[in-house]
């Protein structure tokens, strides 16, 4: 089997391989680029593994005029930048010891040892520079062809090496597995048994993984499995997965939004547990507050802009299991474009201090209730 994507023959890609092979070393593409290439999906990162040591990779790259960035020399990783494209180059490795978060590695020259330290069979596929695919575990190609997600070897052993693999198991299931084929029972049982290990992970790693999961076209089956196994409650105490499939169905062809879907899950202290950015935390807080408010579509659009208003309307529709009404979206759009015509200066000096604020709020409420039709003169006459 061979890969035939455009990135394989790109000048930058070939220049990087040429540089490594010029020193008598071997190099293979590995991981997501091979997996997605075989699935004819977009490739965002091109990872390469080699039998050359990291210092040697830097030396060869610089000799070829390629920029080398020592992003993780202790773990065997160097980033090369060729033709404005970054390539992560990692020396073949085997694990010496792990603590569930980090691994102590040793370099190896055997592709099989490197493959067996990876997480899932579909992620342990390699490709030569001509696109020829290599499957060291003997299971990766078959599992990828069947869209079946499985850990390499013993699932518990793989999770013990890095507890983030629990969350990756559900994320990769949402993105790459056949939803009609069910979830691997051995992998699910291992995730349920070892879920407490999630507490040993950094909040940043957990948050990044959850956002990637919820950005999948339809994460609902995977999240339902998380809930059933106890992984969801371990990750987000108080979260409830039941609203998510309804929301996904109502979203239709709308682009996935991880924060909107987080609002549907609920939970306690979500922003802190997932180390959301300030903007993400504010968006999540607004969505959850407005889900239960009495503000109409127009006012939601005016207060928060169309996109937030639309997401609130989606969440409300999911709560009541009703379709999203086009007329409500139209009102939200009008609200998002509306500009309140009254300024504080228009009411001074007749009103000052707290009274000025109250009068502005009163007139704004009347203006919103009118569907934004009252003019400045009409409002001032009130």
mmCIF file of C-alpha atoms in Angstrom:
data_model
loop_
_atom_site.group_PDB
_atom_site.id
_atom_site.type_symbol
_atom_site.label_atom_id
_atom_site.label_comp_id
_atom_site.label_asym_id
_atom_site.label_seq_id
_atom_site.Cartn_x
_atom_site.Cartn_y
_atom_site.Cartn_z
ATOM 1 C CA UNK A 1 0.000 0.000 0.000
ATOM 2 C CA UNK A 2 1.230 3.474 -0.830
ATOM 3 C CA UNK A 3 0.476 7.041 0.195
ATOM 4 C CA UNK A 4 -0.059 9.573 -2.578
ATOM 5 C CA UNK A 5 -0.813 12.930 -0.870
ATOM 6 C CA UNK A 6 0.559 16.202 -2.215
ATOM 7 C CA UNK A 7 2.606 16.909 0.914
ATOM 8 C CA UNK A 8 4.666 13.769 0.301
ATOM 9 C CA UNK A 9 6.280 15.173 -2.831
ATOM 10 C CA UNK A 10 6.392 18.803 -1.700
ATOM 11 C CA UNK A 11 9.850 20.415 -2.098
ATOM 12 C CA UNK A 12 10.194 21.037 1.645
ATOM 13 C CA UNK A 13 9.340 17.448 2.516
ATOM 14 C CA UNK A 14 11.804 16.013 0.045
ATOM 15 C CA UNK A 15 14.520 18.454 1.147
ATOM 16 C CA UNK A 16 14.191 17.281 4.766
ATOM 17 C CA UNK A 17 14.389 13.615 3.788
ATOM 18 C CA UNK A 18 17.346 14.335 1.486
ATOM 19 C CA UNK A 19 19.202 16.042 4.346
ATOM 20 C CA UNK A 20 18.738 13.083 6.707
ATOM 21 C CA UNK A 21 19.560 10.440 4.123
ATOM 22 C CA UNK A 22 22.646 12.360 2.986
ATOM 23 C CA UNK A 23 24.291 11.279 6.237
ATOM 24 C CA UNK A 24 23.555 7.616 5.609
ATOM 25 C CA UNK A 25 20.514 7.555 7.872
ATOM 26 C CA UNK A 26 16.939 6.383 7.307
ATOM 27 C CA UNK A 27 13.725 8.355 7.788
ATOM 28 C CA UNK A 28 10.043 7.482 7.819
ATOM 29 C CA UNK A 29 6.812 9.459 8.039
ATOM 30 C CA UNK A 30 4.775 8.374 11.046
ATOM 31 C CA UNK A 31 1.553 8.903 12.977
ATOM 32 C CA UNK A 32 -1.173 11.311 11.990
ATOM 33 C CA UNK A 33 0.195 12.240 8.583
ATOM 34 C CA UNK A 34 0.236 8.577 7.534
ATOM 35 C CA UNK A 35 -3.126 7.799 9.130
ATOM 36 C CA UNK A 36 -4.862 10.829 7.622
ATOM 37 C CA UNK A 37 -3.118 10.354 4.318
ATOM 38 C CA UNK A 38 -4.543 6.847 4.049
ATOM 39 C CA UNK A 39 -7.975 8.143 5.002
ATOM 40 C CA UNK A 40 -7.697 10.991 2.485
ATOM 41 C CA UNK A 41 -8.103 13.559 5.260
ATOM 42 C CA UNK A 42 -6.311 16.860 5.793
ATOM 43 C CA UNK A 43 -2.865 16.688 7.383
ATOM 44 C CA UNK A 44 -1.904 19.504 9.742
ATOM 45 C CA UNK A 45 1.452 18.214 11.013
ATOM 46 C CA UNK A 46 4.104 16.105 9.314
ATOM 47 C CA UNK A 47 6.042 13.958 11.773
ATOM 48 C CA UNK A 48 9.147 12.062 10.753
ATOM 49 C CA UNK A 49 11.126 9.477 12.693
ATOM 50 C CA UNK A 50 14.734 8.553 11.984
ATOM 51 C CA UNK A 51 17.589 6.412 13.218
ATOM 52 C CA UNK A 52 19.758 9.540 13.365
ATOM 53 C CA UNK A 53 20.387 11.014 16.815
ATOM 54 C CA UNK A 54 18.945 14.524 17.375
ATOM 55 C CA UNK A 55 22.339 16.250 17.364
ATOM 56 C CA UNK A 56 23.101 14.541 14.067
ATOM 57 C CA UNK A 57 19.756 15.724 12.634
ATOM 58 C CA UNK A 58 20.668 19.312 13.538
ATOM 59 C CA UNK A 59 24.093 18.930 11.940
ATOM 60 C CA UNK A 60 22.692 17.477 8.709
ATOM 61 C CA UNK A 61 19.930 20.084 8.494
ATOM 62 C CA UNK A 62 22.296 23.006 8.932
ATOM 63 C CA UNK A 63 24.635 21.574 6.317
ATOM 64 C CA UNK A 64 21.684 21.498 3.899
ATOM 65 C CA UNK A 65 20.682 25.079 4.732
ATOM 66 C CA UNK A 66 17.566 24.001 6.634
ATOM 67 C CA UNK A 67 16.642 25.789 9.850
ATOM 68 C CA UNK A 68 16.798 23.487 12.898
ATOM 69 C CA UNK A 69 15.014 24.249 16.181
ATOM 70 C CA UNK A 70 15.965 21.998 19.162
ATOM 71 C CA UNK A 71 12.412 21.683 20.505
ATOM 72 C CA UNK A 72 13.037 18.582 22.639
ATOM 73 C CA UNK A 73 16.555 17.226 22.388
ATOM 74 C CA UNK A 74 16.262 15.198 25.613
ATOM 75 C CA UNK A 75 13.358 13.298 24.073
ATOM 76 C CA UNK A 76 14.974 13.095 20.656
ATOM 77 C CA UNK A 77 12.941 15.777 18.904
ATOM 78 C CA UNK A 78 14.108 18.503 16.533
ATOM 79 C CA UNK A 79 11.893 20.730 14.400
ATOM 80 C CA UNK A 80 13.169 21.469 10.906
ATOM 81 C CA UNK A 81 11.687 24.305 8.869
ATOM 82 C CA UNK A 82 11.915 23.855 5.105
ATOM 83 C CA UNK A 83 10.007 25.849 2.500
ATOM 84 C CA UNK A 84 8.180 27.639 5.358
ATOM 85 C CA UNK A 85 6.818 24.309 6.652
ATOM 86 C CA UNK A 86 7.740 22.813 10.064
ATOM 87 C CA UNK A 87 8.649 19.120 10.251
ATOM 88 C CA UNK A 88 9.005 17.432 13.644
ATOM 89 C CA UNK A 89 11.867 14.948 13.505
ATOM 90 C CA UNK A 90 12.118 12.418 16.344
ATOM 91 C CA UNK A 91 14.738 9.738 16.778
ATOM 92 C CA UNK A 92 13.428 6.170 17.055
ATOM 93 C CA UNK A 93 12.764 5.502 20.749
ATOM 94 C CA UNK A 94 11.810 2.900 23.277
ATOM 95 C CA UNK A 95 10.482 3.548 26.780
ATOM 96 C CA UNK A 96 12.776 2.815 29.700
ATOM 97 C CA UNK A 97 10.342 3.874 32.421
ATOM 98 C CA UNK A 98 7.093 5.832 32.726
ATOM 99 C CA UNK A 99 5.074 7.374 35.566
ATOM 100 C CA UNK A 100 1.751 7.910 33.820
ATOM 101 C CA UNK A 101 2.682 11.413 32.711
ATOM 102 C CA UNK A 102 6.236 11.360 31.387
ATOM 103 C CA UNK A 103 8.467 8.692 29.953
ATOM 104 C CA UNK A 104 12.198 8.164 30.191
ATOM 105 C CA UNK A 105 13.283 7.033 26.741
ATOM 106 C CA UNK A 106 16.291 5.452 25.101
ATOM 107 C CA UNK A 107 17.125 5.687 21.445
ATOM 108 C CA UNK A 108 16.872 2.611 19.262
ATOM 109 C CA UNK A 109 17.428 1.666 15.646
ATOM 110 C CA UNK A 110 14.481 -0.719 15.486
ATOM 111 C CA UNK A 111 11.225 0.485 13.973
ATOM 112 C CA UNK A 112 9.329 -2.238 15.857
ATOM 113 C CA UNK A 113 10.423 -0.896 19.255
ATOM 114 C CA UNK A 114 9.346 2.615 18.299
ATOM 115 C CA UNK A 115 5.974 1.356 17.076
ATOM 116 C CA UNK A 116 5.180 -0.581 20.240
ATOM 117 C CA UNK A 117 5.630 2.483 22.469
ATOM 118 C CA UNK A 118 2.834 4.320 20.628
ATOM 119 C CA UNK A 119 -0.806 4.403 21.713
ATOM 120 C CA UNK A 120 -3.149 2.996 19.044
ATOM 121 C CA UNK A 121 -2.554 0.589 16.193
ATOM 122 C CA UNK A 122 -3.769 3.101 13.593
ATOM 123 C CA UNK A 123 -1.204 5.616 14.885
ATOM 124 C CA UNK A 124 1.708 3.175 14.550
ATOM 125 C CA UNK A 125 1.850 3.229 10.764
ATOM 126 C CA UNK A 126 4.979 4.437 8.956
ATOM 127 C CA UNK A 127 5.689 5.402 5.360
ATOM 128 C CA UNK A 128 8.861 5.607 3.331
ATOM 129 C CA UNK A 129 9.654 8.628 1.185
ATOM 130 C CA UNK A 130 8.042 6.973 -1.846
ATOM 131 C CA UNK A 131 4.809 6.460 0.122
ATOM 132 C CA UNK A 132 5.230 2.737 0.819
ATOM 133 C CA UNK A 133 3.397 2.022 4.086
ATOM 134 C CA UNK A 134 4.962 -0.089 6.840
ATOM 135 C CA UNK A 135 2.846 -1.690 9.598
ATOM 136 C CA UNK A 136 5.248 -2.928 12.322
ATOM 137 C CA UNK A 137 2.480 -4.108 14.684
ATOM 138 C CA UNK A 138 0.781 -6.080 11.916
ATOM 139 C CA UNK A 139 -2.598 -4.689 13.009
ATOM 140 C CA UNK A 140 -2.610 -1.007 12.126
ATOM 141 C CA UNK A 141 -3.653 -1.221 8.485
ATOM 142 C CA UNK A 142 -6.488 -3.654 9.160
ATOM 143 C CA UNK A 143 -7.788 -1.554 12.061
ATOM 144 C CA UNK A 144 -7.578 1.644 10.037
ATOM 145 C CA UNK A 145 -9.357 0.025 7.113
ATOM 146 C CA UNK A 146 -12.169 -1.102 9.442
ATOM 147 C CA UNK A 147 -12.148 2.218 11.316
ATOM 148 C CA UNK A 148 -11.525 0.276 14.523
ATOM 149 C CA UNK A 149 -9.683 2.024 17.364
ATOM 150 C CA UNK A 150 -7.572 -0.256 19.573
ATOM 151 C CA UNK A 151 -4.654 0.160 21.909
ATOM 152 C CA UNK A 152 -1.384 -1.477 20.917
ATOM 153 C CA UNK A 153 -0.965 -4.647 22.961
ATOM 154 C CA UNK A 154 -2.407 -4.521 26.469
ATOM 155 C CA UNK A 155 -4.655 -1.483 26.951
ATOM 156 C CA UNK A 156 -3.833 -1.159 30.650
ATOM 157 C CA UNK A 157 -0.117 -1.122 29.941
ATOM 158 C CA UNK A 158 -0.520 1.648 27.359
ATOM 159 C CA UNK A 159 -2.633 3.755 29.724
ATOM 160 C CA UNK A 160 -0.190 3.267 32.605
ATOM 161 C CA UNK A 161 2.474 4.826 30.377
ATOM 162 C CA UNK A 162 0.437 8.015 29.952
ATOM 163 C CA UNK A 163 -2.998 8.548 31.497
ATOM 164 C CA UNK A 164 -3.829 11.131 28.840
ATOM 165 C CA UNK A 165 -4.380 8.139 26.575
ATOM 166 C CA UNK A 166 -7.700 7.624 28.339
ATOM 167 C CA UNK A 167 -8.998 10.881 26.903
ATOM 168 C CA UNK A 168 -7.237 10.290 23.589
ATOM 169 C CA UNK A 169 -9.084 6.963 23.341
ATOM 170 C CA UNK A 170 -12.434 8.767 23.282
ATOM 171 C CA UNK A 171 -11.163 11.625 21.126
ATOM 172 C CA UNK A 172 -9.782 9.320 18.446
ATOM 173 C CA UNK A 173 -12.939 7.239 18.565
ATOM 174 C CA UNK A 174 -14.972 10.373 17.820
ATOM 175 C CA UNK A 175 -12.745 11.408 14.937
ATOM 176 C CA UNK A 176 -11.641 8.177 13.267
ATOM 177 C CA UNK A 177 -13.646 5.161 14.400
ATOM 178 C CA UNK A 178 -16.755 3.765 12.730
ATOM 179 C CA UNK A 179 -19.582 4.835 15.079
ATOM 180 C CA UNK A 180 -21.682 1.842 14.018
ATOM 181 C CA UNK A 181 -18.934 -0.582 15.026
ATOM 182 C CA UNK A 182 -19.130 0.205 18.724
ATOM 183 C CA UNK A 183 -16.231 0.977 21.006
ATOM 184 C CA UNK A 184 -13.445 -1.501 21.774
ATOM 185 C CA UNK A 185 -14.568 -3.295 24.979
ATOM 186 C CA UNK A 186 -11.057 -3.995 26.250
ATOM 187 C CA UNK A 187 -10.020 -0.388 25.784
ATOM 188 C CA UNK A 188 -13.210 0.920 27.393
ATOM 189 C CA UNK A 189 -12.820 -1.399 30.392
ATOM 190 C CA UNK A 190 -9.220 -0.285 30.890
ATOM 191 C CA UNK A 191 -10.222 3.388 30.720
ATOM 192 C CA UNK A 192 -12.963 2.827 33.300
ATOM 193 C CA UNK A 193 -10.646 0.924 35.622
ATOM 194 C CA UNK A 194 -7.847 3.501 35.451
ATOM 195 C CA UNK A 195 -9.906 6.706 35.216
ATOM 196 C CA UNK A 196 -8.586 8.041 38.528
ATOM 197 C CA UNK A 197 -5.223 8.506 36.820
ATOM 198 C CA UNK A 198 -6.670 11.513 35.009
ATOM 199 C CA UNK A 199 -6.167 13.495 38.220
ATOM 200 C CA UNK A 200 -2.416 13.154 37.733
ATOM 201 C CA UNK A 201 -2.512 15.074 34.453
ATOM 202 C CA UNK A 202 -2.103 18.814 34.055
ATOM 203 C CA UNK A 203 -5.253 20.831 33.515
ATOM 204 C CA UNK A 204 -3.806 22.200 30.274
ATOM 205 C CA UNK A 205 -3.394 18.702 28.790
ATOM 206 C CA UNK A 206 -6.894 17.673 29.858
ATOM 207 C CA UNK A 207 -8.419 20.872 28.476
ATOM 208 C CA UNK A 208 -6.671 20.555 25.128
ATOM 209 C CA UNK A 209 -7.823 16.957 24.749
ATOM 210 C CA UNK A 210 -11.432 17.696 25.699
ATOM 211 C CA UNK A 211 -11.655 20.603 23.270
ATOM 212 C CA UNK A 212 -10.299 18.433 20.458
ATOM 213 C CA UNK A 213 -12.837 15.749 21.303
ATOM 214 C CA UNK A 214 -15.771 18.171 21.343
ATOM 215 C CA UNK A 215 -14.647 19.695 18.034
ATOM 216 C CA UNK A 216 -15.299 16.376 16.259
ATOM 217 C CA UNK A 217 -18.236 16.356 13.817
ATOM 218 C CA UNK A 218 -20.239 14.151 16.202
ATOM 219 C CA UNK A 219 -18.619 13.513 19.588
ATOM 220 C CA UNK A 220 -21.875 12.372 21.217
ATOM 221 C CA UNK A 221 -21.315 8.568 21.023
ATOM 222 C CA UNK A 222 -17.790 8.896 22.412
ATOM 223 C CA UNK A 223 -18.911 11.227 25.204
ATOM 224 C CA UNK A 224 -21.780 8.846 26.037
ATOM 225 C CA UNK A 225 -19.200 6.068 26.417
ATOM 226 C CA UNK A 226 -17.146 8.381 28.639
ATOM 227 C CA UNK A 227 -20.178 8.914 30.842
ATOM 228 C CA UNK A 228 -21.020 5.228 31.027
ATOM 229 C CA UNK A 229 -17.454 4.298 31.976
ATOM 230 C CA UNK A 230 -17.161 6.994 34.653
ATOM 231 C CA UNK A 231 -14.444 8.878 32.760
ATOM 232 C CA UNK A 232 -16.658 11.925 32.159
ATOM 233 C CA UNK A 233 -17.481 12.381 35.845
ATOM 234 C CA UNK A 234 -13.789 11.945 36.679
ATOM 235 C CA UNK A 235 -12.871 14.620 34.157
ATOM 236 C CA UNK A 236 -15.812 17.012 34.659
ATOM 237 C CA UNK A 237 -17.709 16.323 37.901
ATOM 238 C CA UNK A 238 -21.403 17.058 37.492
ATOM 239 C CA UNK A 239 -21.351 16.895 33.688
ATOM 240 C CA UNK A 240 -24.286 15.214 31.936
ATOM 241 C CA UNK A 241 -23.940 13.791 28.410
ATOM 242 C CA UNK A 242 -27.664 13.462 27.645
ATOM 243 C CA UNK A 243 -28.124 16.890 26.027
ATOM 244 C CA UNK A 244 -25.159 16.580 23.658
ATOM 245 C CA UNK A 245 -26.639 14.277 20.976
ATOM 246 C CA UNK A 246 -29.743 16.472 20.773
ATOM 247 C CA UNK A 247 -27.584 19.561 20.350
ATOM 248 C CA UNK A 248 -25.456 17.917 17.643
ATOM 249 C CA UNK A 249 -28.596 16.943 15.734
ATOM 250 C CA UNK A 250 -30.008 20.476 15.918
ATOM 251 C CA UNK A 251 -26.681 22.012 14.867
ATOM 252 C CA UNK A 252 -27.086 20.400 11.453
ATOM 253 C CA UNK A 253 -24.254 21.482 9.195
ATOM 254 C CA UNK A 254 -23.070 24.244 11.521
ATOM 255 C CA UNK A 255 -19.349 24.187 12.294
ATOM 256 C CA UNK A 256 -18.614 22.409 15.602
ATOM 257 C CA UNK A 257 -17.909 24.624 18.586
ATOM 258 C CA UNK A 258 -16.271 22.987 21.603
ATOM 259 C CA UNK A 259 -17.358 25.707 24.057
ATOM 260 C CA UNK A 260 -20.999 25.506 22.939
ATOM 261 C CA UNK A 261 -20.881 21.757 23.476
ATOM 262 C CA UNK A 262 -19.191 22.189 26.854
ATOM 263 C CA UNK A 263 -22.147 24.365 27.847
ATOM 264 C CA UNK A 264 -24.455 21.482 26.958
ATOM 265 C CA UNK A 265 -22.458 19.107 29.185
ATOM 266 C CA UNK A 266 -22.528 21.367 32.215
ATOM 267 C CA UNK A 267 -20.391 20.409 35.200
ATOM 268 C CA UNK A 268 -18.654 22.082 38.111
ATOM 269 C CA UNK A 269 -15.711 24.455 37.757
ATOM 270 C CA UNK A 270 -15.299 23.586 34.084
ATOM 271 C CA UNK A 271 -13.239 26.636 33.147
ATOM 272 C CA UNK A 272 -10.686 25.901 35.854
ATOM 273 C CA UNK A 273 -10.621 22.133 35.378
ATOM 274 C CA UNK A 274 -9.895 22.537 31.668
ATOM 275 C CA UNK A 275 -7.756 25.669 32.093
ATOM 276 C CA UNK A 276 -9.814 27.562 29.541
ATOM 277 C CA UNK A 277 -8.584 30.914 28.311
ATOM 278 C CA UNK A 278 -10.293 34.031 29.644
ATOM 279 C CA UNK A 279 -12.223 34.418 26.402
ATOM 280 C CA UNK A 280 -13.339 30.782 26.447
ATOM 281 C CA UNK A 281 -14.327 30.963 30.108
ATOM 282 C CA UNK A 282 -16.350 34.131 29.483
ATOM 283 C CA UNK A 283 -18.093 32.562 26.482
ATOM 284 C CA UNK A 284 -18.947 29.442 28.477
ATOM 285 C CA UNK A 285 -20.279 31.509 31.388
ATOM 286 C CA UNK A 286 -22.442 33.608 29.055
ATOM 287 C CA UNK A 287 -23.895 30.576 27.279
ATOM 288 C CA UNK A 288 -24.774 28.801 30.501
ATOM 289 C CA UNK A 289 -26.326 31.909 32.060
ATOM 290 C CA UNK A 290 -28.366 32.832 29.004
ATOM 291 C CA UNK A 291 -29.635 29.276 28.490
ATOM 292 C CA UNK A 292 -31.892 29.874 31.470
ATOM 293 C CA UNK A 293 -32.626 33.564 30.974
ATOM 294 C CA UNK A 294 -35.807 35.048 29.551
ATOM 295 C CA UNK A 295 -34.078 37.248 26.971
ATOM 296 C CA UNK A 296 -35.570 36.955 23.497
ATOM 297 C CA UNK A 297 -33.536 36.311 20.328
ATOM 298 C CA UNK A 298 -33.293 40.003 19.424
ATOM 299 C CA UNK A 299 -32.029 41.056 22.827
ATOM 300 C CA UNK A 300 -29.536 38.164 22.876
ATOM 301 C CA UNK A 301 -28.167 39.346 19.550
ATOM 302 C CA UNK A 302 -27.959 42.927 20.764
ATOM 303 C CA UNK A 303 -26.292 42.031 24.070
ATOM 304 C CA UNK A 304 -23.818 39.427 22.850
ATOM 305 C CA UNK A 305 -23.640 39.495 19.054
ATOM 306 C CA UNK A 306 -25.202 37.093 16.596
ATOM 307 C CA UNK A 307 -22.923 34.070 17.056
ATOM 308 C CA UNK A 308 -23.337 33.891 20.836
ATOM 309 C CA UNK A 309 -27.074 34.516 20.472
ATOM 310 C CA UNK A 310 -27.320 31.699 17.934
ATOM 311 C CA UNK A 311 -25.478 29.329 20.261
ATOM 312 C CA UNK A 312 -27.814 30.203 23.147
ATOM 313 C CA UNK A 313 -30.799 29.527 20.900
ATOM 314 C CA UNK A 314 -29.291 26.191 19.871
ATOM 315 C CA UNK A 315 -28.787 25.203 23.487
ATOM 316 C CA UNK A 316 -32.328 26.223 24.423
ATOM 317 C CA UNK A 317 -33.715 24.245 21.472
ATOM 318 C CA UNK A 318 -31.732 21.204 22.628
ATOM 319 C CA UNK A 319 -33.087 21.588 26.164
ATOM 320 C CA UNK A 320 -36.650 21.456 24.918
ATOM 321 C CA UNK A 321 -35.916 19.094 22.021
ATOM 322 C CA UNK A 322 -37.438 21.466 19.495
ATOM 323 C CA UNK A 323 -36.099 22.685 16.130
ATOM 324 C CA UNK A 324 -34.330 26.011 15.934
ATOM 325 C CA UNK A 325 -36.779 28.467 14.351
ATOM 326 C CA UNK A 326 -35.461 30.494 11.375
ATOM 327 C CA UNK A 327 -37.390 33.547 12.552
ATOM 328 C CA UNK A 328 -35.529 33.467 15.865
ATOM 329 C CA UNK A 329 -32.208 33.433 14.035
ATOM 330 C CA UNK A 330 -33.380 36.377 11.953
ATOM 331 C CA UNK A 331 -34.292 38.337 15.082
ATOM 332 C CA UNK A 332 -30.886 37.523 16.592
ATOM 333 C CA UNK A 333 -29.215 38.826 13.430
ATOM 334 C CA UNK A 334 -31.179 42.068 13.612
ATOM 335 C CA UNK A 335 -30.257 42.431 17.260
ATOM 336 C CA UNK A 336 -26.611 41.900 16.487
ATOM 337 C CA UNK A 337 -26.678 44.800 14.051
ATOM 338 C CA UNK A 338 -28.713 47.182 16.241
ATOM 339 C CA UNK A 339 -27.084 50.252 17.840
ATOM 340 C CA UNK A 340 -28.819 51.999 20.757
ATOM 341 C CA UNK A 341 -29.366 55.598 19.568
ATOM 342 C CA UNK A 342 -29.261 57.259 23.010
ATOM 343 C CA UNK A 343 -26.031 58.420 24.668
ATOM 344 C CA UNK A 344 -25.609 59.487 28.278
ATOM 345 C CA UNK A 345 -25.006 63.056 27.121
ATOM 346 C CA UNK A 346 -28.477 63.107 25.552
ATOM 347 C CA UNK A 347 -30.051 62.818 29.033
ATOM 348 C CA UNK A 348 -27.818 65.265 30.866
ATOM 349 C CA UNK A 349 -28.148 67.432 32.877
ATOM 350 C CA UNK A 350 -31.713 66.328 33.552
ATOM 351 C CA UNK A 351 -30.332 63.041 34.858
ATOM 352 C CA UNK A 352 -27.067 62.462 36.671
ATOM 353 C CA UNK A 353 -25.340 59.757 38.691
ATOM 354 C CA UNK A 354 -27.341 56.594 39.443
ATOM 355 C CA UNK A 355 -30.504 58.166 38.039
ATOM 356 C CA UNK A 356 -28.781 58.603 34.685
ATOM 357 C CA UNK A 357 -27.909 54.910 34.584
ATOM 358 C CA UNK A 358 -31.445 53.904 35.497
ATOM 359 C CA UNK A 359 -32.957 56.137 32.818
ATOM 360 C CA UNK A 360 -30.606 54.812 30.157
ATOM 361 C CA UNK A 361 -31.559 51.255 31.118
ATOM 362 C CA UNK A 362 -35.290 52.115 31.046
ATOM 363 C CA UNK A 363 -35.104 53.632 27.582
ATOM 364 C CA UNK A 364 -32.933 50.805 26.299
ATOM 365 C CA UNK A 365 -35.512 48.280 27.522
ATOM 366 C CA UNK A 366 -38.302 50.179 25.747
ATOM 367 C CA UNK A 367 -36.189 50.335 22.567
ATOM 368 C CA UNK A 368 -35.483 46.577 22.643
ATOM 369 C CA UNK A 369 -39.166 45.829 23.313
ATOM 370 C CA UNK A 370 -40.091 47.883 20.224
ATOM 371 C CA UNK A 371 -37.941 45.624 18.083
ATOM 372 C CA UNK A 372 -35.329 48.410 17.804
ATOM 373 C CA UNK A 373 -37.828 50.572 15.901
ATOM 374 C CA UNK A 374 -38.085 53.544 18.291
ATOM 375 C CA UNK A 375 -36.034 56.485 17.020
ATOM 376 C CA UNK A 376 -33.858 58.735 19.116
ATOM 377 C CA UNK A 377 -36.494 61.465 19.141
ATOM 378 C CA UNK A 378 -39.220 59.007 20.076
ATOM 379 C CA UNK A 379 -37.126 57.695 22.952
ATOM 380 C CA UNK A 380 -36.278 61.151 24.238
ATOM 381 C CA UNK A 381 -39.965 62.038 24.197
ATOM 382 C CA UNK A 382 -40.552 59.227 26.684
#
